[in-house]
Coordinates of C-alpha atoms in Angstrom, one line a residue:
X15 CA 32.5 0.4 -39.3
X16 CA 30.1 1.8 -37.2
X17 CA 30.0 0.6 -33.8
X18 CA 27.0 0.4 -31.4
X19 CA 26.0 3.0 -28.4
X20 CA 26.8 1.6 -24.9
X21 CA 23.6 1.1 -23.0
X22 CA 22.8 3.4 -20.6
X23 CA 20.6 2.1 -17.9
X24 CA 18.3 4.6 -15.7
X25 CA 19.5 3.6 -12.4
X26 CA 21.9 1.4 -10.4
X27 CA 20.2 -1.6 -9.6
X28 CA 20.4 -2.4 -5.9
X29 CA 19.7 -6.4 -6.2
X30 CA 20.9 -8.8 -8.9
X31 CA 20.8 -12.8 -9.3
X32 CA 23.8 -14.9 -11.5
X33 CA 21.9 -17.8 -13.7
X34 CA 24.9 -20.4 -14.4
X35 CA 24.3 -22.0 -17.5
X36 CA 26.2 -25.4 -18.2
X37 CA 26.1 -29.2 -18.0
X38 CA 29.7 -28.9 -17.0
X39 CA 29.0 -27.3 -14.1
X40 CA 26.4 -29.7 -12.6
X41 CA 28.9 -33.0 -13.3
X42 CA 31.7 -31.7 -11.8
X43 CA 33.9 -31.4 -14.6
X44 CA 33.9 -27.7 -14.1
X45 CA 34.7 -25.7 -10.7
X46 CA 32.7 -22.7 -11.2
X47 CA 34.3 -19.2 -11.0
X48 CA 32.1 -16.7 -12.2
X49 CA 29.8 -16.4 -9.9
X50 CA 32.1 -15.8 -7.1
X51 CA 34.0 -12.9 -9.1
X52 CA 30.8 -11.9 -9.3
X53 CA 29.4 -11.7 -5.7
X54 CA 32.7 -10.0 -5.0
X55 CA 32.0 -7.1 -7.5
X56 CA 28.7 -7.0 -6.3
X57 CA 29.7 -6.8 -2.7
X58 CA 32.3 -4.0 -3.6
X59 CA 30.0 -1.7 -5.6
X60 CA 27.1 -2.0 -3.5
X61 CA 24.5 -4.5 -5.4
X62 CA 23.6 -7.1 -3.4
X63 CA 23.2 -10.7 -5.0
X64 CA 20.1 -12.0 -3.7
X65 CA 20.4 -15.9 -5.4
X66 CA 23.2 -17.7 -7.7
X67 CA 21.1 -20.2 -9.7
X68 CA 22.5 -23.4 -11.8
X69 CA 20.8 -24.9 -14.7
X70 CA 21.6 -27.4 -17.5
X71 CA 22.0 -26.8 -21.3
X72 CA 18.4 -27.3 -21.8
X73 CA 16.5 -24.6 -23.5
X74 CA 12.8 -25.0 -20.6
X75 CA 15.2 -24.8 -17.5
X76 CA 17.0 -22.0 -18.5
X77 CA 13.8 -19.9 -19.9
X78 CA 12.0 -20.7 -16.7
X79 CA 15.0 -19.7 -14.3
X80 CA 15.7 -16.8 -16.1
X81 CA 11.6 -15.4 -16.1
X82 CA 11.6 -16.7 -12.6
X83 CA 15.2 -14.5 -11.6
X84 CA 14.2 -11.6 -13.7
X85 CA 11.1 -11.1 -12.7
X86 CA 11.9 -11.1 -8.7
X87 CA 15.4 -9.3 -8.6
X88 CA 16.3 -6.0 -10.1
X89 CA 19.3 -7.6 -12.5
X90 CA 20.3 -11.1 -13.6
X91 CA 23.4 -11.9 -14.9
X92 CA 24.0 -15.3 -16.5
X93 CA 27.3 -17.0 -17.7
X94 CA 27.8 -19.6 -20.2
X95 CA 26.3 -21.1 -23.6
X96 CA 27.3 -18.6 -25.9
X97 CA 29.5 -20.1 -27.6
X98 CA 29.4 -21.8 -31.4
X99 CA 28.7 -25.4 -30.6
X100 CA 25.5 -26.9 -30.4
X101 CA 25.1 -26.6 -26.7
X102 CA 25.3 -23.2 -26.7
X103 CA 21.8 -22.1 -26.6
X104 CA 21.6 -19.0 -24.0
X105 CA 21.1 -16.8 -26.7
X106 CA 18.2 -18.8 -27.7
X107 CA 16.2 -19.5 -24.7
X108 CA 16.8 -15.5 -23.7
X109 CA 15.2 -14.8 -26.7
X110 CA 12.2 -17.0 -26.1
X111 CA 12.3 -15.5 -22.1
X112 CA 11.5 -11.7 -23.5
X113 CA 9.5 -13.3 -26.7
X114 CA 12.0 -11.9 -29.3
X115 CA 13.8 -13.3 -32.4
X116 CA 17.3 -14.4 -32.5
X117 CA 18.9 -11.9 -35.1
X118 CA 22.0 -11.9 -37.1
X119 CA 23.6 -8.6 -35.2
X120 CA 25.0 -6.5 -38.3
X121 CA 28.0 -5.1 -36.3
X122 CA 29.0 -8.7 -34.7
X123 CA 29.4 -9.9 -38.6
X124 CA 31.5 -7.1 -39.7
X125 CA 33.3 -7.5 -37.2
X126 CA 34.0 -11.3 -37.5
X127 CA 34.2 -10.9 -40.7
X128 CA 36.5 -8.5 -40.7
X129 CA 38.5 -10.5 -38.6
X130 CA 38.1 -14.2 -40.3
X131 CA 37.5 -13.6 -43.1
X132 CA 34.3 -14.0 -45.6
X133 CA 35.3 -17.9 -46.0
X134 CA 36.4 -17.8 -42.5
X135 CA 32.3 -17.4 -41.3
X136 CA 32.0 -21.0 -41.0
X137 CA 28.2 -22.0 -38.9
X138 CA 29.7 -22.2 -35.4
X139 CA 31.1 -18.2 -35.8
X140 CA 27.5 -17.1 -37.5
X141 CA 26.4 -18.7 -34.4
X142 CA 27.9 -16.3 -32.4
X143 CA 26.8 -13.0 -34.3
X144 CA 23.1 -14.2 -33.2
X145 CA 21.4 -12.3 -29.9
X146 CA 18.1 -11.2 -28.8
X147 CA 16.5 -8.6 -31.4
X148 CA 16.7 -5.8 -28.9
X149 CA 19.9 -6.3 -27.6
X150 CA 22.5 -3.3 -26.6
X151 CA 25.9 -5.4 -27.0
X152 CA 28.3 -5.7 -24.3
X153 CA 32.3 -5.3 -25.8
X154 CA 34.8 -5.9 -23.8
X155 CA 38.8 -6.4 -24.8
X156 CA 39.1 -10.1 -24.4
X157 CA 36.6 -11.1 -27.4
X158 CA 35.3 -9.4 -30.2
X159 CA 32.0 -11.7 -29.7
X160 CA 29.7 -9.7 -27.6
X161 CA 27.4 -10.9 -24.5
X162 CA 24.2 -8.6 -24.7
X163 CA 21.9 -7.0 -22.8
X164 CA 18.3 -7.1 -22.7
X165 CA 15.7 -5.6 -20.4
X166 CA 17.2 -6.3 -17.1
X167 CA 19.4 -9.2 -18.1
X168 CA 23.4 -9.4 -19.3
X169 CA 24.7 -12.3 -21.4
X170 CA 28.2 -12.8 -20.2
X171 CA 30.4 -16.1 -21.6
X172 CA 31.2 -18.7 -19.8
X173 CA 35.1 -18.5 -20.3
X174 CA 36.1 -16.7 -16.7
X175 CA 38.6 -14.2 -18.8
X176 CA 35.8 -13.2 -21.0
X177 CA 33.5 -13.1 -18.1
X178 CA 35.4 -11.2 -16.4
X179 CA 36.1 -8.8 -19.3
X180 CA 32.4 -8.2 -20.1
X181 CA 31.9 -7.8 -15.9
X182 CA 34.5 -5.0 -15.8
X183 CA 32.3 -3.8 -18.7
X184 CA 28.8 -3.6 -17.1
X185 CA 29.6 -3.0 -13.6
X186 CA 28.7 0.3 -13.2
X187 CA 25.3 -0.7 -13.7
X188 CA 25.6 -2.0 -10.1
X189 CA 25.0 -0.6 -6.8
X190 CA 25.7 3.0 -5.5
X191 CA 26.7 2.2 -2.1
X192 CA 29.9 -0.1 -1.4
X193 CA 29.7 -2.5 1.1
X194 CA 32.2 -2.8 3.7
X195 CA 33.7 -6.0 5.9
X196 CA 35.4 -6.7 9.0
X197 CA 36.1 -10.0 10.4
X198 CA 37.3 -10.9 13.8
X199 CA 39.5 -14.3 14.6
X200 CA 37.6 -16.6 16.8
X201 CA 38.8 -19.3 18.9
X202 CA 36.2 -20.8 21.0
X203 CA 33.3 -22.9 20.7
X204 CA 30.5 -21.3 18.5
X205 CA 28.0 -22.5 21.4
X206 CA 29.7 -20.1 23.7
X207 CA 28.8 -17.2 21.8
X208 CA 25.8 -17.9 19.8
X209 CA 23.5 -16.2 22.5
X210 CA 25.1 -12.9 22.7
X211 CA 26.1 -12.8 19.6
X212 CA 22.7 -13.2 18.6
X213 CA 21.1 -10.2 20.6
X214 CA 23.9 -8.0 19.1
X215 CA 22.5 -8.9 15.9
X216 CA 19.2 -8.0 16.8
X217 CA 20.2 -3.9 17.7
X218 CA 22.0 -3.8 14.1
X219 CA 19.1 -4.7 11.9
X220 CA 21.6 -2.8 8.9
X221 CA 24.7 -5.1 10.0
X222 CA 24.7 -8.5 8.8
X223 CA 26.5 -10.7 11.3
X224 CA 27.5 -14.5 10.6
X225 CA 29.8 -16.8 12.1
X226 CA 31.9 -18.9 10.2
X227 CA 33.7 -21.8 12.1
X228 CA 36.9 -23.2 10.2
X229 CA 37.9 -25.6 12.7
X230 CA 35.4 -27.9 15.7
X231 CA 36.9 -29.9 18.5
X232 CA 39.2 -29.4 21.3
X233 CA 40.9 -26.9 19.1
X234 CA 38.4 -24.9 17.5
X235 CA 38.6 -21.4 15.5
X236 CA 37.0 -18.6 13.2
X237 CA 35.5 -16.2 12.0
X238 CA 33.0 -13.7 12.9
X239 CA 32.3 -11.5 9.6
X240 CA 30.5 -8.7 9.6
X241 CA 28.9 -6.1 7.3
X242 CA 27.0 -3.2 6.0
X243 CA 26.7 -0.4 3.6
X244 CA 26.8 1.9 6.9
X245 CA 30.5 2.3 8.2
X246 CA 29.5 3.8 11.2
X247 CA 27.3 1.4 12.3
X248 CA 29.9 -1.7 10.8
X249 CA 31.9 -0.2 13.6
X250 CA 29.7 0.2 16.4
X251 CA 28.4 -3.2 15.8
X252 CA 32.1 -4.4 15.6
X253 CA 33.1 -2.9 19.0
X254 CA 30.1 -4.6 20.4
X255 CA 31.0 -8.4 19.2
X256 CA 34.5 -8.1 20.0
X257 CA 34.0 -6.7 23.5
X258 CA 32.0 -9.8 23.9
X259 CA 34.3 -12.0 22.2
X260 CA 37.2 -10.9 24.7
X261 CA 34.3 -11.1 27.5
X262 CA 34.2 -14.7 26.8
X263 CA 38.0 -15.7 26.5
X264 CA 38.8 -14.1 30.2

């Protein structure tokens, strides 16, 4: 069997948007996990995720989110509907976003095929051999149904081992310059130290600093997070807020 080339994309993109696809999602039934594994791979290889979108199974809201993400972010990863059930129309409505056909892939049907079987290729498998004419296919070790890749989109499942699979697969597509984090324990009032806090923020336009309150009241805590793809200036910026952090508490 012959297998299909990698895709090999020119440059590391440096911003990137998740499109959650799922009815699921919206009712509650399902706590949704992708997209955080995915800011967290983002944030560690230096992409930064500029928007996390949710949409329905229906075909017009996912083709206009996805033209909408696509066209304003360097990336877009979606998750979900790719499946062989009849809500499962990601494949679809990508196609219809980059004005393509949906195409039997050859080496997705030997491969199922090899695998179930020629009686085995019941409708909801040939389902799954379809993507975007155009596609490179993205393999990964926890399914031998591909996502794809299209342009500057990747057609992960919705399944958060397969998604995380075909992640670990792509990544390197991402980002060239890690980000890094420190944090710093906090237990005052956030009023206290919104002002200075603020004007730090201001001399490290290449930090971004956010407070994160986990308890108000009488009692209250924190967390001041802060970071950059600079660690030089992570640190300065760091020495700076908790200087004025211990400032406060004497």
């Amino acid at each position: 069997m012959t297998h299909p080339a990698p895709h090999h994309p020119a440059r590391h993109h440096q911003t990137a948007a998740i499109l959650v696809i799922g009815n699921e999602v919206l009712s509650g039934r399902t706590r949704e996990a992708n997209a955080w594994l995915a800011a967290q791979n983002m944030f560690a290889c230096g992409c930064r995720l500029c928007e996390i979108a949710v949409v329905p199974d229906q075909h017009d809201a996912i083709v206009s989110t996805l033209n909408r993400l696509r066209n304003s972010f360097d990336a877009v990863i979606t998750s979900g509907g790719i499946g062989p059930t009849h809500d499962d129309i990601t494949m679809e409505a990508v196609a219809d976003a980059f004005a393509v056909p949906l195409i039997e892939h050859r080496f997705i049907v030997e491969a199922m095929t090899a695998r179930y079987g020629a009686d085995g290729m019941n409708d909801g498998r040939r389902r799954m051999t379809r993507v975007p004419q155009g596609s490179c296919l993205i393999r990964c070790e926890k399914t031998i149904a591909p996502g794809a890749h299209i342009g500057n989109v990747y057609v992960l499942a919705g399944v958060p081992d397969i998604f995380a699979s075909q992640l670990d697969a792509i990544i390197h597509d991402f980002g060239d310059r890690p980000f890094h984090r420190r944090e710093i324990e906090v237990k005052l009032p956030e009023s206290l130290f919104a002002a200075p806090l603020e004007a730090i923020q201001q001399q490290f336009d290449d930090v971004e600093i956010g407070s994160y309150p986990g308890r108000c009241g009488p009692d209250p805590c924190g967390k001041i997070c802060l970071s950059s793809q600079n660690p030089d200036r992570l640190q300065q910026a760091f020495e700076q807020v908790s200087s004025m952090i211990d400032t406060l508490r004497d």
